[in-house]
Short mmCIF file of C-alpha atoms and ligand atoms in Angstrom, two decimals:
data_model
loop_
_atom_site.label_atom_id
_atom_site.label_comp_id
_atom_site.label_asym_id
_atom_site.label_seq_id
_atom_site.Cartn_x
_atom_site.Cartn_y
_atom_site.Cartn_z
CA MET C 1 90.59 52.40 127.96
CA LYS C 2 88.26 49.80 130.08
CA TYR C 3 85.12 48.36 128.34
CA ILE C 4 81.78 47.33 130.20
CA SER C 5 78.72 45.90 129.13
CA THR C 6 75.52 47.50 127.91
CA ARG C 7 73.43 45.37 130.24
CA GLY C 8 75.78 46.25 132.84
CA GLY C 9 76.92 42.93 134.45
CA MET C 10 80.54 42.89 133.96
CA SER C 11 83.37 44.77 135.61
CA PRO C 12 85.77 46.99 133.45
CA VAL C 13 88.16 44.97 131.58
CA SER C 14 90.68 46.25 128.52
CA PHE C 15 90.59 45.52 125.04
CA SER C 16 92.83 42.40 125.23
CA GLU C 17 90.31 40.33 127.61
CA ILE C 18 87.34 41.27 125.20
CA LEU C 19 88.81 40.80 121.93
CA LEU C 20 88.75 37.29 121.75
CA GLU C 21 85.23 36.71 123.14
CA GLY C 22 81.91 37.49 121.67
CA LEU C 23 78.47 38.44 124.07
CA ALA C 24 79.65 39.39 127.35
CA ARG C 25 79.11 37.13 130.05
CA ASP C 26 75.48 38.91 130.96
CA GLY C 27 74.23 38.37 127.47
CA GLY C 28 75.52 42.35 126.56
CA LEU C 29 77.74 43.59 124.11
CA ALA C 30 80.94 45.35 125.24
CA VAL C 31 81.02 49.25 125.00
CA PRO C 32 84.13 51.50 125.69
CA GLU C 33 83.58 53.33 129.30
CA SER C 34 84.04 55.98 127.99
CA VAL C 35 84.32 57.75 124.55
CA PRO C 36 87.54 59.49 123.64
CA SER C 37 87.62 62.76 122.32
CA VAL C 38 89.41 64.21 119.40
CA SER C 39 89.70 68.28 119.38
CA PRO C 40 89.63 70.31 115.82
CA ALA C 41 93.94 70.64 116.17
CA GLN C 42 94.28 66.85 116.62
CA LEU C 43 92.37 66.13 113.80
CA GLU C 44 94.31 68.69 111.40
CA GLN C 45 97.38 67.39 112.76
CA TRP C 46 96.27 63.80 111.68
CA ARG C 47 96.10 65.22 107.83
CA SER C 48 99.22 64.57 106.42
CA LEU C 49 99.30 60.70 107.89
CA SER C 50 98.49 57.60 105.89
CA TYR C 51 96.04 55.37 106.72
CA ALA C 52 97.91 53.13 108.83
CA GLU C 53 99.58 55.84 110.60
CA LEU C 54 95.78 56.83 111.21
CA ALA C 55 94.73 53.62 112.27
CA THR C 56 97.52 53.89 114.76
CA GLU C 57 96.56 57.05 116.20
CA ILE C 58 92.95 56.23 116.36
CA LEU C 59 93.24 52.91 117.39
CA SER C 60 95.52 53.80 120.02
CA LEU C 61 92.58 55.75 122.28
CA TYR C 62 90.53 52.87 122.36
CA ILE C 63 93.32 50.43 122.97
CA ASP C 64 96.12 50.73 125.83
CA ASP C 65 97.17 47.12 126.57
CA ILE C 66 99.20 46.86 123.39
CA ALA C 67 102.42 48.98 123.52
CA ARG C 68 102.50 51.68 120.55
CA PRO C 69 105.18 50.44 118.42
CA ASP C 70 103.35 47.57 118.17
CA LEU C 71 100.27 48.61 117.35
CA GLU C 72 102.17 50.81 114.99
CA ARG C 73 103.86 47.41 113.27
CA ILE C 74 100.25 45.86 113.40
CA CYS C 75 98.50 48.35 111.47
CA LYS C 76 101.38 48.88 109.07
CA ALA C 77 100.99 44.84 108.40
CA ALA C 78 97.07 45.19 108.03
CA TYR C 79 96.86 48.41 105.87
CA ASN C 80 99.41 48.07 103.24
CA GLU C 81 99.64 47.74 99.50
CA SER C 82 100.19 44.37 99.52
CA VAL C 83 96.57 43.73 101.01
CA PHE C 84 94.49 46.86 99.31
CA SER C 85 95.20 47.58 95.55
CA GLY C 86 96.37 50.97 95.98
CA SER C 87 98.51 53.44 98.41
CA GLU C 88 95.50 55.19 99.86
CA ILE C 89 93.78 51.70 101.31
CA VAL C 90 90.42 53.92 101.11
CA PRO C 91 90.02 56.19 97.51
CA LEU C 92 87.60 58.61 97.17
CA LYS C 93 85.49 58.50 94.13
CA PRO C 94 83.36 61.64 93.16
CA LEU C 95 80.32 60.89 91.54
CA ASN C 96 78.97 64.29 91.15
CA GLN C 97 79.09 68.00 92.66
CA SER C 98 77.47 66.83 95.78
CA MET C 99 77.76 62.91 95.84
CA THR C 100 81.18 61.01 96.38
CA LEU C 101 81.92 57.24 96.94
CA VAL C 102 84.11 56.32 99.85
CA GLY C 103 85.84 53.44 98.70
CA LEU C 104 86.25 50.80 100.93
CA SER C 105 86.48 47.89 99.01
CA GLU C 106 89.97 47.84 97.58
CA GLY C 107 90.91 45.01 99.91
CA PRO C 108 91.10 41.20 99.07
CA THR C 109 87.33 40.19 98.99
CA LEU C 110 86.22 43.26 97.43
CA ALA C 111 83.98 44.23 99.93
CA PHE C 112 84.15 46.22 103.34
CA LYS C 113 84.51 43.82 105.97
CA ASP C 114 88.29 43.56 104.76
CA LEU C 115 88.97 46.61 106.36
CA ALA C 116 88.44 45.67 109.82
CA MET C 117 89.19 41.80 109.28
CA GLN C 118 92.44 42.43 107.93
CA PHE C 119 93.05 44.21 111.48
CA LEU C 120 91.69 41.41 113.53
CA GLY C 121 93.86 39.13 111.66
CA GLN C 122 96.97 41.09 112.37
CA VAL C 123 95.92 41.89 116.48
CA PHE C 124 94.55 38.64 117.17
CA GLU C 125 97.68 36.59 115.96
CA PHE C 126 99.79 39.33 118.42
CA VAL C 127 97.65 38.93 121.11
CA LEU C 128 97.24 34.84 120.86
CA ALA C 129 101.12 34.90 120.66
CA ARG C 130 101.59 37.11 123.84
CA GLU C 131 99.48 34.90 125.70
CA GLY C 132 100.40 31.68 124.23
CA ARG C 133 96.97 30.81 123.53
CA LYS C 134 95.27 29.27 120.14
CA LEU C 135 92.30 29.93 118.80
CA ASN C 136 90.09 28.09 116.22
CA ILE C 137 87.63 30.06 114.37
CA LEU C 138 84.13 28.49 113.88
CA GLY C 139 81.55 30.07 111.63
CA ALA C 140 78.81 29.98 108.95
CA THR C 141 78.40 32.03 105.65
CA SER C 142 76.44 32.86 102.66
CA GLY C 143 79.47 34.72 101.43
CA ASP C 144 81.51 37.87 102.41
CA THR C 145 82.01 37.44 106.13
CA GLY C 146 83.28 34.49 105.55
CA SER C 147 85.47 35.16 102.96
CA ALA C 148 87.20 38.20 104.77
CA ALA C 149 87.41 36.21 107.77
CA GLU C 150 89.56 33.40 105.73
CA TYR C 151 91.36 36.18 104.00
CA ALA C 152 92.61 37.73 107.11
CA MET C 153 93.67 34.73 109.02
CA ARG C 154 95.15 33.13 106.26
CA GLY C 155 98.45 31.65 107.82
CA LYS C 156 98.82 33.57 110.77
CA LEU C 157 100.08 31.71 114.16
CA GLY C 158 98.01 30.41 116.45
CA VAL C 159 94.52 30.68 114.34
CA SER C 160 92.79 28.21 112.72
CA VAL C 161 89.39 28.69 110.35
CA PHE C 162 86.68 26.39 110.08
CA MET C 163 84.17 28.06 107.83
CA LEU C 164 80.86 26.09 106.95
CA SER C 165 78.87 27.21 103.76
CA PRO C 166 75.72 26.14 102.37
CA GLN C 167 76.63 23.58 99.36
CA GLY C 168 75.42 25.13 95.93
CA ARG C 169 74.42 28.42 97.27
CA MET C 170 77.16 30.49 96.75
CA SER C 171 78.02 32.06 93.67
CA ALA C 172 80.47 31.00 91.11
CA PHE C 173 83.18 33.84 92.17
CA GLN C 174 82.55 33.34 95.98
CA ARG C 175 82.98 30.04 95.70
CA ALA C 176 86.56 30.30 94.03
CA GLN C 177 87.44 33.20 96.59
CA MET C 178 87.00 30.84 99.29
CA TYR C 179 87.69 27.60 98.48
CA SER C 180 91.00 28.44 96.51
CA LEU C 181 93.00 29.24 99.72
CA MET C 182 95.32 26.47 99.99
CA ASP C 183 96.63 27.73 103.43
CA ASP C 184 97.15 24.57 106.41
CA ASN C 185 95.12 27.25 108.68
CA ILE C 186 91.91 27.29 106.52
CA HIS C 187 89.21 24.55 106.45
CA ASN C 188 86.05 24.87 104.14
CA ILE C 189 83.47 22.98 104.93
CA SER C 190 80.58 22.96 102.62
CA VAL C 191 77.33 21.29 103.81
CA LYS C 192 74.94 19.67 102.36
CA GLY C 193 71.91 22.13 103.81
CA VAL C 194 71.19 25.57 103.41
CA PHE C 195 72.80 28.66 105.24
CA ASP C 196 70.44 28.08 108.33
CA ASP C 197 71.82 24.45 108.87
CA CYS C 198 75.15 25.83 108.78
CA GLN C 199 74.20 28.51 111.37
CA ASP C 200 72.35 25.51 113.30
CA ILE C 201 75.44 23.60 113.62
CA VAL C 202 77.68 25.85 114.85
CA LYS C 203 75.11 27.56 117.22
CA ALA C 204 74.99 23.56 118.67
CA LEU C 205 78.98 23.36 118.65
CA ALA C 206 79.89 26.63 120.29
CA GLY C 207 77.04 26.06 122.71
CA ASP C 208 78.69 22.88 123.89
CA VAL C 209 80.73 24.51 126.85
CA SER C 210 83.57 21.74 127.44
CA PHE C 211 84.16 21.28 123.85
CA LYS C 212 84.05 24.88 123.16
CA THR C 213 86.62 25.02 125.96
CA SER C 214 88.87 22.29 124.98
CA TYR C 215 89.18 22.86 121.18
CA HIS C 216 89.69 26.96 121.97
CA LEU C 217 86.44 27.54 119.84
CA GLY C 218 86.03 31.34 118.98
CA ALA C 219 84.19 33.59 116.40
CA VAL C 220 84.56 36.48 114.18
CA ASN C 221 80.98 38.18 113.93
CA SER C 222 80.19 41.14 113.83
CA ILE C 223 79.31 42.23 117.04
CA ASN C 224 83.22 41.88 117.68
CA TRP C 225 84.13 45.01 119.50
CA ALA C 226 87.82 45.30 116.90
CA ARG C 227 85.80 45.47 113.98
CA ILE C 228 83.74 48.20 115.05
CA CYS C 229 86.99 50.05 116.55
CA ALA C 230 89.06 49.64 113.37
CA GLN C 231 85.83 50.77 111.02
CA ILE C 232 85.90 54.41 113.05
CA VAL C 233 89.14 54.87 111.13
CA TYR C 234 87.81 55.94 107.49
CA TYR C 235 85.29 57.82 108.90
CA PHE C 236 87.99 60.21 109.76
CA TRP C 237 90.04 59.19 106.62
CA ALA C 238 87.15 60.20 104.70
CA TRP C 239 86.57 63.73 106.51
CA LEU C 240 90.50 64.42 105.98
CA ARG C 241 90.41 63.65 102.32
CA SER C 242 87.23 65.49 101.18
CA THR C 243 88.77 68.68 103.44
CA ASP C 244 92.06 68.41 101.72
CA ALA C 245 91.36 71.13 98.69
CA ALA C 246 89.87 73.53 101.11
CA ALA C 247 92.86 73.06 103.96
CA SER C 248 95.51 73.18 101.36
CA ALA C 249 93.92 76.69 99.73
CA GLY C 250 94.09 77.81 103.12
CA THR C 251 90.68 77.91 103.90
CA ASP C 252 90.18 77.25 108.15
CA VAL C 253 87.57 73.61 107.70
CA SER C 254 87.58 72.92 111.25
CA GLY C 255 83.66 72.23 112.49
CA PHE C 256 83.09 71.50 108.52
CA LYS C 257 80.52 69.24 107.86
CA VAL C 258 79.88 66.17 105.87
CA SER C 259 77.30 63.72 105.81
CA PHE C 260 77.84 59.62 105.72
CA THR C 261 75.17 56.87 103.89
CA VAL C 262 76.15 53.58 104.75
CA PRO C 263 74.50 50.60 103.46
CA SER C 264 73.23 48.36 106.06
CA GLY C 265 72.59 45.30 107.46
CA ASN C 266 73.72 44.47 111.13
CA PHE C 267 74.23 47.89 112.31
CA GLY C 268 78.09 47.13 112.34
CA ASN C 269 79.14 49.73 109.66
CA ILE C 270 77.40 52.62 110.87
CA LEU C 271 77.89 52.43 114.72
CA SER C 272 81.43 52.65 113.50
CA GLY C 273 80.37 56.24 112.16
CA HIS C 274 78.17 56.85 115.48
CA PHE C 275 81.54 56.70 117.59
CA ALA C 276 83.37 58.62 115.15
CA ARG C 277 80.60 61.71 115.67
CA ARG C 278 80.88 61.07 119.00
CA MET C 279 84.13 61.72 119.36
CA GLY C 280 83.54 64.90 117.80
CA LEU C 281 84.46 64.27 113.71
CA PRO C 282 82.27 66.73 112.07
CA ILE C 283 79.63 64.81 110.71
CA HIS C 284 76.16 66.28 110.22
CA ARG C 285 73.85 63.28 108.98
CA LEU C 286 74.53 59.13 109.34
CA VAL C 287 71.95 58.22 106.96
CA LEU C 288 71.09 54.58 107.11
CA ALA C 289 70.29 52.87 104.28
CA THR C 290 68.43 49.79 104.00
CA ASN C 291 67.09 47.04 101.46
CA GLU C 292 63.39 45.56 101.30
CA ASN C 293 64.20 44.05 104.83
CA ASN C 294 63.55 47.29 106.84
CA VAL C 295 63.55 46.94 110.18
CA LEU C 296 66.31 49.73 111.47
CA GLU C 297 64.27 52.01 108.79
CA GLU C 298 61.14 51.30 110.45
CA PHE C 299 62.93 51.89 113.94
CA PHE C 300 64.35 55.18 112.59
CA ARG C 301 61.21 56.32 111.15
CA THR C 302 59.20 55.05 113.94
CA GLY C 303 60.61 54.59 117.39
CA VAL C 304 59.60 50.68 116.99
CA TYR C 305 62.51 47.98 116.71
CA ARG C 306 61.04 45.07 115.64
CA PRO C 307 63.22 42.15 114.28
CA ARG C 308 61.74 39.87 111.70
CA ALA C 309 61.45 36.15 111.54
CA SER C 310 63.93 34.07 109.40
CA ALA C 311 60.86 33.21 107.38
CA GLU C 312 59.72 36.81 107.01
CA THR C 313 63.36 37.84 106.01
CA LEU C 314 63.85 38.21 102.03
CA ALA C 315 66.20 37.16 100.02
CA THR C 316 67.36 40.54 97.69
CA SER C 317 69.77 41.56 95.65
CA SER C 318 71.70 43.15 98.01
CA PRO C 319 72.35 39.75 100.10
CA SER C 320 75.06 41.30 102.90
CA MET C 321 72.13 43.45 104.07
CA ASP C 322 69.23 40.43 104.16
CA ILE C 323 68.74 40.62 108.31
CA SER C 324 65.99 39.98 110.38
CA LYS C 325 67.75 41.26 113.51
CA ALA C 326 70.33 43.90 113.90
CA SER C 327 73.03 42.54 115.92
CA ASN C 328 75.05 45.73 116.80
CA PHE C 329 71.58 47.83 117.31
CA GLU C 330 72.10 47.62 121.27
CA ARG C 331 75.22 49.04 121.08
CA PHE C 332 73.26 52.50 119.76
CA VAL C 333 70.23 52.11 122.19
CA PHE C 334 72.42 52.01 125.13
CA ASP C 335 73.70 55.97 124.39
CA LEU C 336 70.21 56.90 122.96
CA LEU C 337 69.12 55.60 127.18
CA GLY C 338 71.98 57.78 128.19
CA ARG C 339 74.06 54.72 128.53
CA ASP C 340 71.68 53.39 131.44
CA ALA C 341 72.92 49.78 131.53
CA LYS C 342 69.52 48.96 133.82
CA ARG C 343 66.71 50.52 131.41
CA LEU C 344 68.66 48.84 128.46
CA ALA C 345 68.39 45.36 130.07
CA GLN C 346 64.90 45.97 130.78
CA ILE C 347 64.04 46.95 127.39
CA TRP C 348 65.84 43.83 126.08
CA LYS C 349 63.58 41.40 127.99
CA THR C 350 60.32 43.56 126.85
CA LEU C 351 61.83 42.74 123.38
CA GLY C 352 62.44 38.57 124.58
CA GLN C 353 59.09 38.31 125.56
CA ASN C 354 57.00 40.54 123.09
CA GLY C 355 59.15 40.84 120.06
CA ALA C 356 59.66 44.57 119.44
CA PHE C 357 60.47 47.56 122.21
CA ASP C 358 58.60 50.96 121.31
CA LEU C 359 61.28 54.17 122.21
CA SER C 360 58.99 56.55 119.87
CA ALA C 361 59.12 59.12 122.81
CA GLU C 362 62.73 59.52 122.38
CA LYS C 363 61.89 59.81 118.56
CA ALA C 364 63.24 63.47 118.05
CA ARG C 365 66.34 62.74 119.58
CA PHE C 366 67.66 59.98 116.75
CA THR C 367 68.37 63.34 114.72
CA GLU C 368 68.57 65.87 116.24
CA GLU C 369 71.22 64.61 118.78
CA PHE C 370 72.51 61.47 117.20
CA GLY C 371 72.11 62.76 113.14
CA PHE C 372 70.29 59.53 112.15
CA VAL C 373 68.17 59.32 109.41
CA GLY C 374 67.08 56.26 107.24
CA GLY C 375 65.74 55.49 104.18
CA CYS C 376 65.15 51.77 102.02
CA SER C 377 65.25 51.16 98.29
CA THR C 378 63.71 48.02 96.06
CA HIS C 379 65.06 46.14 93.72
CA ALA C 380 64.00 48.29 90.83
CA ASP C 381 65.71 51.20 92.71
CA ARG C 382 68.80 49.72 92.90
CA LEU C 383 68.78 48.22 89.37
CA ASN C 384 67.61 52.06 88.11
CA THR C 385 70.39 53.75 90.53
CA ILE C 386 73.15 51.16 88.97
CA ARG C 387 72.33 52.12 85.37
CA GLN C 388 71.70 56.03 86.11
CA VAL C 389 75.13 56.28 88.24
CA GLN C 390 76.84 54.95 85.22
CA GLU C 391 75.33 56.95 82.60
CA GLN C 392 75.90 60.03 84.53
CA SER C 393 79.03 59.44 86.55
CA GLY C 394 80.76 56.73 84.20
CA VAL C 395 80.84 54.80 87.66
CA LEU C 396 79.44 51.22 87.90
CA ILE C 397 78.56 50.89 91.72
CA ASP C 398 77.55 46.92 93.27
CA PRO C 399 73.82 46.60 94.42
CA HIS C 400 74.85 47.42 98.16
CA THR C 401 76.74 50.14 97.09
CA ALA C 402 73.55 51.33 95.05
CA ASP C 403 71.16 51.15 97.89
CA GLY C 404 73.16 53.37 99.51
CA VAL C 405 73.07 56.14 96.76
CA LYS C 406 69.65 55.95 96.18
CA VAL C 407 68.55 56.29 100.02
CA ALA C 408 71.49 59.02 99.86
CA GLN C 409 69.71 61.19 97.44
CA ALA C 410 66.88 62.35 99.42
CA PHE C 411 68.99 63.55 102.16
CA VAL C 412 71.39 65.80 100.16
CA GLU C 413 72.06 69.30 101.52
CA GLU C 414 73.23 72.43 99.86
CA GLY C 415 77.02 72.97 101.26
CA ILE C 416 77.42 69.68 102.50
CA PRO C 417 79.43 66.58 101.05
CA MET C 418 77.33 63.77 100.99
CA LEU C 419 79.79 60.72 101.23
CA VAL C 420 78.63 57.25 100.12
CA LEU C 421 80.62 54.34 101.80
CA GLU C 422 81.04 51.83 98.62
CA THR C 423 80.42 48.68 100.37
CA ALA C 424 81.28 46.27 97.78
CA LEU C 425 82.85 45.93 94.06
CA PRO C 426 80.17 45.27 91.14
CA ALA C 427 82.68 42.11 90.50
CA LYS C 428 80.96 40.18 93.31
CA PHE C 429 77.44 40.46 91.80
CA GLY C 430 77.57 39.67 88.20
CA GLU C 431 73.78 38.70 87.86
CA THR C 432 72.43 41.65 89.16
CA ILE C 433 74.72 44.11 87.23
CA GLN C 434 73.94 42.27 83.86
CA GLU C 435 70.36 42.55 84.85
CA ALA C 436 70.75 46.22 85.19
CA THR C 437 73.31 47.21 82.54
CA GLY C 438 73.10 44.18 80.20
CA LYS C 439 76.87 43.64 80.62
CA GLU C 440 78.80 41.52 83.06
CA PRO C 441 80.83 43.47 85.53
CA PRO C 442 84.83 43.88 85.06
CA VAL C 443 87.01 41.46 87.17
CA PRO C 444 89.90 43.16 88.55
CA GLU C 445 92.89 41.76 86.98
CA HIS C 446 94.28 39.76 89.96
CA LEU C 447 91.46 38.01 89.97
CA LYS C 448 90.55 36.80 86.75
CA SER C 449 92.06 33.82 87.00
CA LEU C 450 90.50 32.92 90.36
CA ALA C 451 88.32 30.53 88.47
CA ASP C 452 90.58 28.35 87.48
CA LEU C 453 92.83 27.95 90.65
CA PRO C 454 92.35 24.26 92.26
CA GLN C 455 90.26 24.45 95.39
CA LYS C 456 90.27 22.76 98.68
CA VAL C 457 86.64 22.01 100.41
CA VAL C 458 85.47 19.28 102.11
CA ILE C 459 81.74 18.66 101.24
CA MET C 460 80.17 17.16 104.13
CA ASP C 461 76.45 16.05 105.63
CA ASN C 462 74.19 18.44 107.66
CA ASP C 463 75.48 16.29 111.02
CA VAL C 464 76.23 18.41 113.97
CA GLU C 465 78.62 14.91 114.88
CA ALA C 466 80.41 14.06 111.97
CA ILE C 467 81.29 17.91 111.55
CA ARG C 468 82.28 18.08 115.27
CA ASP C 469 84.62 14.71 114.57
CA TYR C 470 86.23 16.87 111.54
CA ILE C 471 87.48 19.71 113.51
CA LYS C 472 88.56 17.73 116.28
CA GLY C 473 90.95 16.19 113.99
CA ARG C 474 92.58 18.97 112.81
CA ALA C 475 91.97 22.29 115.60
CA LEU C 476 95.11 23.62 116.91
CA ARG C 477 95.39 22.85 120.64
C1 LIG F 501 78.20 43.40 105.75
C2 LIG F 501 77.48 44.33 104.20
C3 LIG F 501 77.02 45.25 104.68
C4 LIG F 501 76.27 45.66 106.13
O1 LIG F 501 76.93 46.09 107.15
P1 LIG F 501 76.60 45.94 108.63
O2 LIG F 501 77.99 46.27 109.18
O3 LIG F 501 75.69 44.43 108.92
O4 LIG F 501 75.87 47.01 108.56
C5 LIG F 501 76.86 46.31 103.36
N1 LIG F 501 76.86 46.17 102.24
C6 LIG F 501 78.11 44.70 102.27
C7 LIG F 501 78.54 44.40 100.96
C8 LIG F 501 78.40 43.87 103.24
O5 LIG F 501 79.54 43.44 102.76
#
C-alpha cells in the first residue's frame, strides 16, 4: 500500500514515510493510492476477533511496511484492559429499539481521540526506534487533543511532548488530567494568553524550518493519516457487534445495513466511516452532526463549502466541535471528484482566493453515492436531548454525543439500526450536564482523586523566544 497526495504532487510513499509528516510537500493530504476491499465472507470471519485482533487485520491492509507480528504487538499494547475501562474496548450501549451508542470514550481521557492516539503512541515508538530517530511533538490545545496525545505518548521512548495551553481557559478537570502527568517526556506549558496565541506560537516555531529540523519537531494533529486509519476499526467493530445476535441465531447478515451518526468537527472521525464504507462495510447513511458551527452541515445541505473566520466561530457547549474549517475535508472532496488531483488543486486554489467553493452540481451524489446526510443542533437542543435520553433510557450522555443523538433522530429508518458515536463521557463537561439535569455528572472511580494529585506545569509569557529557549533546553536530540 502506497500513499499519494490529494493534490497530485507527491510520488507514492509507504505508511512509515507519511507517519511522522503533517501536510504532504505539495500542501495536500496523504491518502491511500487505492482503497482495500473486504468481502462479506472475510467480514464474517472477523466476528470472533478481539478488538486488538480486528485492528491488526484492518490496519495490515493499510500498513505493509511494519511486519505482521510487530503490528500485532502494537495493537495489543494499544487496545487492552489496562488502557481502556473494559475488555471490549468499544462497548455498544442501546438507548432504545432503533438507536445505540458506540462507546468510544472508555480510554484514559474519556473521549474518542484516545482510540487513535493510543495506536499512534505505540506505532511512533516502534518506527522511531527502528529508524533511530527522535521526535519532539509540539502542539497547542484547549483541552481534548492535548490530553489524549499526552496520555498516548507518556513514557514512550524517542518521543517527547511540548503542549501549550491557554492559562485559565481550561476546566479544572482538563487541567488536572494533563498537568498531573509526571512523566519526564511530557512538558505542559501554560501560556499567559488565549488558545489562538498558543497556536500562533506553535506556527511560528514549526514554521522555522531550521529550528524544526534540528530539534526534530513534529505534530499529532487531526490530519495524521495513522489516526484516520485507526478509527476505521471501530466502524467494523460496531457493525459486527450490532449483528452478533442475528448471526448467532443463524441469520445470514451479509449486506445487513446500519447507519452511523458522527458528532463532527475536523471531519476526522466521519472520514474514517467513509473509508469503512468504501471498503465494503454495509453502511446505509453517514449522518454528519454539527453544533452551531455548521460549516460542514451547510456543505452537505447546499454544496457550498465556506470556512469561517476565527472571529465567526462560536464558543458552544460542545467545544470540541467548534471549528472554523474542517482540516480533513479535502480527503473526502478528493473522492467526490473521482480522485482527480488536478481538479482538487484547482478547487483549493479557488478556496484560497474566494474563501469558498461551490460543488452544488455534485449534490445528488453526496447521499446517493456516498451515503452522507447532515444536521445541526443548538445549545437548547443539546440540553433537551441530554434530559430526554436520561429520562427515557437512564443513560447520561455528554453534550457532543447529544449533538449526535439530536441529529440522528431525523434519520432513523425502519429496520436500519442507528449507531451514534459516543465521542466523550459526561464527566468531562460538568457545567453543561449540571445545566441540563441539575446534577453534576458522576466521575469514574479511578479519576475521583485526580484533582488532589500534584501538578507539573510551567507558566510562561506569550513570548515565542522564551518558549523556543525552553524547548531547546529540554528537547530530545
Ligand atoms: C474531536 C472531537 C469531536 C470532533 O471530531 P472530528 O474528528 O474533529 O470531526 C467530537 N467530539 C469530541 C468529544 C471530540 O473530542
